[in-house]
């Protein structure tokens, strides 16, 4: 048997859809055996809080694969269970649990990880969102040999792709899945053929993609239109950016910078940050610098609607009579700074 015919016994560890797509590719390649699938324990989900299996578990059960769901891999009995699988390689994709050095040492060829960035940039839990939020023009995937650090292992293969100016995290996520699948299958072939050339990461260029906190999604309208636009795209499809209109949370699914590239320096006539108005059939919000055009938004307890539908139903409520009897435009605010204005829209 030559090296190209060698069949590896692989353990896969992952949890979300991103991971499930990589497991599916390994299964469909039919080159190697999946001898076990690790995924996080079932979690309560939905309004009824019903225990729900992860996408990886659902796929594994569909293919009659052995599923293991330990709460931790740090305990001796969990490691013994992994060792009993007698695997050659462990493939880890967005698993969500920390592997001890003793666990990393069990597979013959160690453990490899598919990470959604070009390392060492954006180590950590949310590389896709942070890349868009920071205005990166390039993203990609890295296959690395795992060690005890946070995404610090030697790089085995990197594959880049552009980040487009209108990309949201969901769109970039889907492109990185395709890149990751190709890179993973190539890396497994390289391991079989002894062709991997590990490359050390340069720690001086490392940045960290800390986990998304839902409260980060609150919009600060004193920031520039470009910064706000990037955040709206970065936090779509989760957790979705929001602002306050009176006392109502308004979710903003999609927006665009208005008059991008034009000098938007403040003058004495510049409206206050957060002022929302209808301009030439567009729903426009003044930012600290520049303006945002809202394109898709959502009122509490309702489905998302287009700006056109919002204007048709609520344009007349975007201004009110102040204490002096003058018409004043509504200001979108943060929860910590509610101005004296109507409590919200009448729906």
Coordinates of C-alpha atoms in Angstrom, one line a residue:
X1 CA 0.0 0.0 0.0
X2 CA 1.5 3.4 -0.9
X3 CA 0.9 6.5 1.2
X4 CA -1.9 7.7 -1.0
X5 CA -3.9 4.7 -0.1
X6 CA -3.4 5.0 3.7
X7 CA -6.6 5.2 5.6
X8 CA -6.6 7.2 8.8
X9 CA -8.9 6.6 11.8
X10 CA -10.1 10.1 12.6
X11 CA -11.9 11.6 15.6
X12 CA -13.8 14.8 14.9
X13 CA -14.6 17.4 17.5
X14 CA -17.0 20.3 16.8
X15 CA -20.3 21.8 17.6
X16 CA -21.9 24.5 15.3
X17 CA -22.9 24.4 11.6
X18 CA -19.5 25.7 10.6
X19 CA -18.0 22.5 12.1
X20 CA -20.8 20.2 10.8
X21 CA -20.0 21.3 7.2
X22 CA -16.4 20.2 7.7
X23 CA -17.4 16.8 9.2
X24 CA -19.8 16.3 6.2
X25 CA -16.9 16.9 3.8
X26 CA -14.7 14.3 5.6
X27 CA -17.5 11.8 5.5
X28 CA -18.2 12.4 1.8
X29 CA -14.5 12.2 0.9
X30 CA -14.7 8.5 1.8
X31 CA -10.9 8.5 2.2
X32 CA -10.7 7.9 6.0
X33 CA -12.8 6.4 8.8
X34 CA -14.5 8.6 11.4
X35 CA -14.2 6.5 14.5
X36 CA -15.8 9.0 16.9
X37 CA -17.4 12.4 17.0
X38 CA -17.1 14.8 20.0
X39 CA -19.6 17.6 20.5
X40 CA -20.9 19.7 23.3
X41 CA -23.8 18.5 25.4
X42 CA -27.3 19.2 24.2
X43 CA -28.5 22.7 25.2
X44 CA -31.9 24.2 25.8
X45 CA -33.0 26.1 22.8
X46 CA -36.0 28.1 21.5
X47 CA -39.0 29.5 23.4
X48 CA -39.7 26.2 25.0
X49 CA -36.1 25.7 26.1
X50 CA -36.2 22.1 24.7
X51 CA -32.9 20.2 24.8
X52 CA -31.5 20.4 21.3
X53 CA -28.6 18.5 19.7
X54 CA -25.8 20.4 18.0
X55 CA -25.6 20.5 14.2
X56 CA -22.5 18.2 14.5
X57 CA -24.4 15.6 16.6
X58 CA -27.4 15.6 14.3
X59 CA -25.1 14.9 11.3
X60 CA -23.1 12.2 13.2
X61 CA -26.3 10.4 14.2
X62 CA -27.6 10.6 10.6
X63 CA -24.4 8.6 9.6
X64 CA -24.5 6.2 12.5
X65 CA -21.3 7.6 13.9
X66 CA -20.3 7.2 17.6
X67 CA -21.1 10.4 19.5
X68 CA -19.4 11.5 22.7
X69 CA -20.5 14.5 24.7
X70 CA -18.4 14.9 27.8
X71 CA -18.7 18.1 29.8
X72 CA -14.9 18.2 29.9
X73 CA -11.9 16.4 28.4
X74 CA -9.7 17.2 31.4
X75 CA -10.8 14.1 33.5
X76 CA -9.0 10.8 33.3
X77 CA -12.1 8.8 32.4
X78 CA -12.8 11.1 29.4
X79 CA -9.3 10.8 28.2
X80 CA -9.4 7.0 28.5
X81 CA -12.5 7.0 26.4
X82 CA -10.7 9.0 23.7
X83 CA -7.7 6.7 23.9
X84 CA -9.9 3.7 23.4
X85 CA -10.9 5.0 20.0
X86 CA -7.3 4.3 18.9
X87 CA -7.3 7.2 16.5
X88 CA -4.6 8.5 14.2
X89 CA -5.7 12.1 14.1
X90 CA -8.2 14.4 15.8
X91 CA -9.8 17.2 13.8
X92 CA -11.1 20.1 15.9
X93 CA -13.5 22.7 14.4
X94 CA -15.2 25.2 16.7
X95 CA -15.6 22.5 19.4
X96 CA -15.8 24.9 22.4
X97 CA -14.1 22.8 25.0
X98 CA -10.4 23.1 26.1
X99 CA -8.2 20.1 25.4
X100 CA -5.5 19.3 27.9
X101 CA -2.0 18.4 26.8
X102 CA -2.6 14.8 27.8
X103 CA -5.7 14.8 25.4
X104 CA -3.7 16.5 22.6
X105 CA -1.0 13.8 22.9
X106 CA -3.4 10.8 22.4
X107 CA -3.8 10.8 18.6
X108 CA -0.8 9.5 16.7
X109 CA -0.6 12.6 14.5
X110 CA -1.9 14.9 17.2
X111 CA -4.8 17.3 16.8
X112 CA -5.4 19.8 14.0
X113 CA -7.7 22.8 14.1
X114 CA -9.6 24.7 11.4
X115 CA -9.6 28.4 12.4
X116 CA -11.5 31.2 10.7
X117 CA -8.7 33.7 10.2
X118 CA -5.2 34.1 8.8
X119 CA -3.3 33.5 12.0
X120 CA -1.8 35.0 14.1
X121 CA -4.4 37.7 13.4
X122 CA -7.7 37.1 15.2
X123 CA -6.9 34.3 17.6
X124 CA -9.9 33.5 19.7
X125 CA -13.6 32.9 19.7
X126 CA -15.0 35.5 17.1
X127 CA -12.5 35.9 14.3
X128 CA -15.1 36.5 11.5
X129 CA -17.0 39.2 13.4
X130 CA -13.8 41.0 14.5
X131 CA -12.4 41.0 11.0
X132 CA -15.4 42.8 9.6
X133 CA -15.8 45.1 12.6
X134 CA -12.2 46.2 12.2
X135 CA -12.5 46.8 8.5
X136 CA -10.1 44.0 7.3
X137 CA -9.9 43.6 3.6
X138 CA -8.6 40.1 3.7
X139 CA -9.7 37.0 5.8
X140 CA -9.3 33.3 5.4
X141 CA -8.7 30.1 7.2
X142 CA -5.7 28.5 8.9
X143 CA -5.1 24.8 9.6
X144 CA -2.9 24.5 12.6
X145 CA -1.4 21.9 14.9
X146 CA -3.0 22.4 18.2
X147 CA -1.0 23.2 21.4
X148 CA -2.1 24.4 24.8
X149 CA -2.2 28.0 23.8
X150 CA -5.2 29.9 22.4
X151 CA -4.8 29.4 18.7
X152 CA -1.0 29.6 19.0
X153 CA 0.0 26.3 17.3
X154 CA 2.2 25.8 14.3
X155 CA 0.4 26.6 11.0
X156 CA 0.1 23.8 8.5
X157 CA -1.8 25.5 5.7
X158 CA -3.3 29.0 5.1
X159 CA -5.9 30.0 2.5
X160 CA -7.0 33.7 2.0
X161 CA -10.1 35.3 0.6
X162 CA -11.2 39.0 0.2
X163 CA -13.6 40.7 2.6
X164 CA -16.0 42.8 0.5
X165 CA -17.2 46.2 1.7
X166 CA -20.8 45.0 1.9
X167 CA -20.1 41.6 3.6
X168 CA -21.8 40.7 6.8
X169 CA -20.5 37.9 9.1
X170 CA -23.0 35.4 7.7
X171 CA -21.7 35.9 4.2
X172 CA -18.1 35.7 5.1
X173 CA -18.8 32.7 7.4
X174 CA -20.2 30.8 4.4
X175 CA -17.2 31.6 2.2
X176 CA -14.8 30.5 4.9
X177 CA -16.6 27.2 5.2
X178 CA -15.8 26.4 1.5
X179 CA -12.1 27.5 2.1
X180 CA -11.9 25.6 5.3
X181 CA -13.2 22.3 3.7
X182 CA -10.6 22.5 0.9
X183 CA -7.8 23.4 3.3
X184 CA -8.7 20.6 5.7
X185 CA -8.9 17.9 3.1
X186 CA -5.6 19.0 1.7
X187 CA -4.0 19.0 5.1
X188 CA -5.1 15.5 5.9
X189 CA -3.7 14.4 2.6
X190 CA -0.4 16.2 3.4
X191 CA -0.3 14.4 6.8
X192 CA -0.8 11.0 5.1
X193 CA 2.0 11.8 2.6
X194 CA 4.4 13.3 5.0
X195 CA 4.3 16.7 3.2
X196 CA 3.3 19.0 6.1
X197 CA 5.7 21.9 6.6
X198 CA 4.8 23.5 10.0
X199 CA 5.3 27.2 10.3
X200 CA 5.7 29.0 13.6
X201 CA 3.4 31.9 14.3
X202 CA 4.9 35.4 14.9
X203 CA 3.4 36.5 18.2
X204 CA 4.2 40.1 17.6
X205 CA 1.5 40.2 15.0
X206 CA -1.1 38.5 17.1
X207 CA -4.5 40.0 17.7
X208 CA -7.4 38.6 19.8
X209 CA -11.0 38.1 18.7
X210 CA -12.7 38.1 22.1
X211 CA -16.2 36.5 22.4
X212 CA -19.2 38.6 21.3
X213 CA -21.1 40.2 24.1
X214 CA -24.7 41.0 23.2
X215 CA -24.4 44.4 24.8
X216 CA -21.7 45.3 22.3
X217 CA -24.4 45.4 19.6
X218 CA -25.8 48.6 21.0
X219 CA -25.0 51.4 18.5
X220 CA -23.2 54.6 19.6
X221 CA -24.3 57.2 17.1
X222 CA -21.5 59.5 18.1
X223 CA -19.1 57.2 16.2
X224 CA -18.5 57.7 12.5
X225 CA -20.8 56.2 9.9
X226 CA -18.1 53.9 8.6
X227 CA -17.5 52.4 12.1
X228 CA -21.2 51.9 12.7
X229 CA -21.7 50.3 9.3
X230 CA -18.9 47.8 10.0
X231 CA -20.5 46.9 13.4
X232 CA -23.9 46.4 11.9
X233 CA -22.4 44.0 9.3
X234 CA -20.2 42.3 11.8
X235 CA -23.1 41.5 14.2
X236 CA -25.4 40.1 11.5
X237 CA -26.7 37.4 11.8
X238 CA -25.9 37.5 15.5
X239 CA -26.5 39.3 17.8
X240 CA -28.0 42.1 15.5
X241 CA -27.2 45.7 16.3
X242 CA -29.8 47.7 18.1
X243 CA -30.7 51.3 19.2
X244 CA -33.4 52.9 21.3
X245 CA -36.3 54.8 19.6
X246 CA -37.9 56.3 22.7
X247 CA -38.1 53.3 25.0
X248 CA -38.3 50.7 22.2
X249 CA -35.4 48.6 21.0
X250 CA -35.0 49.0 17.3
X251 CA -32.9 46.2 15.6
X252 CA -31.0 47.2 12.5
X253 CA -30.2 44.3 10.2
X254 CA -28.8 46.1 7.2
X255 CA -27.5 49.6 6.5
X256 CA -25.1 51.5 4.3
X257 CA -22.9 54.6 4.6
X258 CA -24.7 57.5 2.8
X259 CA -22.5 59.5 0.4
X260 CA -19.4 57.5 1.2
X261 CA -16.2 59.2 0.3
X262 CA -17.7 62.7 0.5
X263 CA -16.3 65.1 3.1
X264 CA -18.7 64.9 6.1
X265 CA -17.0 67.3 8.5
X266 CA -19.4 68.8 11.0
X267 CA -20.7 72.3 10.6
X268 CA -23.0 74.4 12.8
X269 CA -25.9 73.1 10.8
X270 CA -25.0 69.4 11.2
X271 CA -27.9 67.6 13.1
X272 CA -27.1 65.9 16.4
X273 CA -25.8 62.4 16.4
X274 CA -28.7 59.9 16.3
X275 CA -31.3 62.1 14.6
X276 CA -33.4 60.0 12.4
X277 CA -35.3 61.4 9.4
X278 CA -36.7 60.6 6.0
X279 CA -34.7 62.2 3.2
X280 CA -35.6 61.6 -0.5
X281 CA -37.4 58.4 0.5
X282 CA -34.4 57.2 2.5
X283 CA -34.3 56.4 6.2
X284 CA -31.3 58.4 7.4
X285 CA -29.5 58.6 10.7
X286 CA -26.9 61.3 11.5
X287 CA -23.7 59.9 13.0
X288 CA -20.8 61.6 14.7
X289 CA -19.3 61.9 11.3
X290 CA -21.3 61.1 8.2
X291 CA -24.7 59.5 7.8
X292 CA -26.1 56.0 7.8
X293 CA -29.0 54.9 5.5
X294 CA -31.0 52.1 7.3
X295 CA -32.2 49.5 4.8
X296 CA -33.6 46.7 7.0
X297 CA -34.9 47.0 10.5
X298 CA -37.1 45.3 13.1
X299 CA -39.5 46.6 15.8
X300 CA -40.0 44.7 19.0
X301 CA -42.1 41.6 18.6
X302 CA -42.3 42.0 14.8
X303 CA -40.5 40.6 11.8
X304 CA -37.8 42.6 10.1
X305 CA -39.1 45.0 7.4
X306 CA -37.5 47.2 4.7
X307 CA -36.9 50.9 5.2
X308 CA -39.6 51.6 2.6
X309 CA -42.2 49.7 4.6
X310 CA -41.1 51.4 7.8
X311 CA -41.4 54.9 6.1
X312 CA -44.9 54.0 4.8
X313 CA -46.1 53.1 8.3
X314 CA -44.2 55.3 10.7
X315 CA -42.6 58.4 9.0
X316 CA -45.1 60.8 10.6
X317 CA -43.9 59.6 14.0
X318 CA -40.3 60.5 13.5
X319 CA -40.9 64.0 14.7
X320 CA -42.9 65.4 17.7
X321 CA -43.9 68.6 19.3
X322 CA -41.5 69.7 22.0
X323 CA -42.3 71.7 25.2
X324 CA -41.9 74.9 23.2
X325 CA -44.5 73.8 20.6
X326 CA -41.9 73.3 17.9
X327 CA -41.6 70.2 15.7
X328 CA -38.5 68.2 16.8
X329 CA -37.0 65.1 15.1
X330 CA -36.6 61.9 17.1
X331 CA -33.1 61.0 18.3
X332 CA -32.0 57.4 18.4
X333 CA -30.1 56.8 21.6
X334 CA -28.3 54.4 23.8
X335 CA -30.1 52.8 26.8
X336 CA -28.1 54.8 29.2
X337 CA -29.0 58.2 27.6
X338 CA -32.8 58.5 26.9
X339 CA -33.7 62.1 25.9
X340 CA -37.1 63.7 26.5
X341 CA -39.1 62.5 23.6
X342 CA -42.0 60.1 22.8
X343 CA -41.7 56.7 24.4
X344 CA -41.8 54.9 21.1
X345 CA -43.8 54.3 17.9
X346 CA -47.5 53.6 18.0
X347 CA -47.9 50.3 16.2

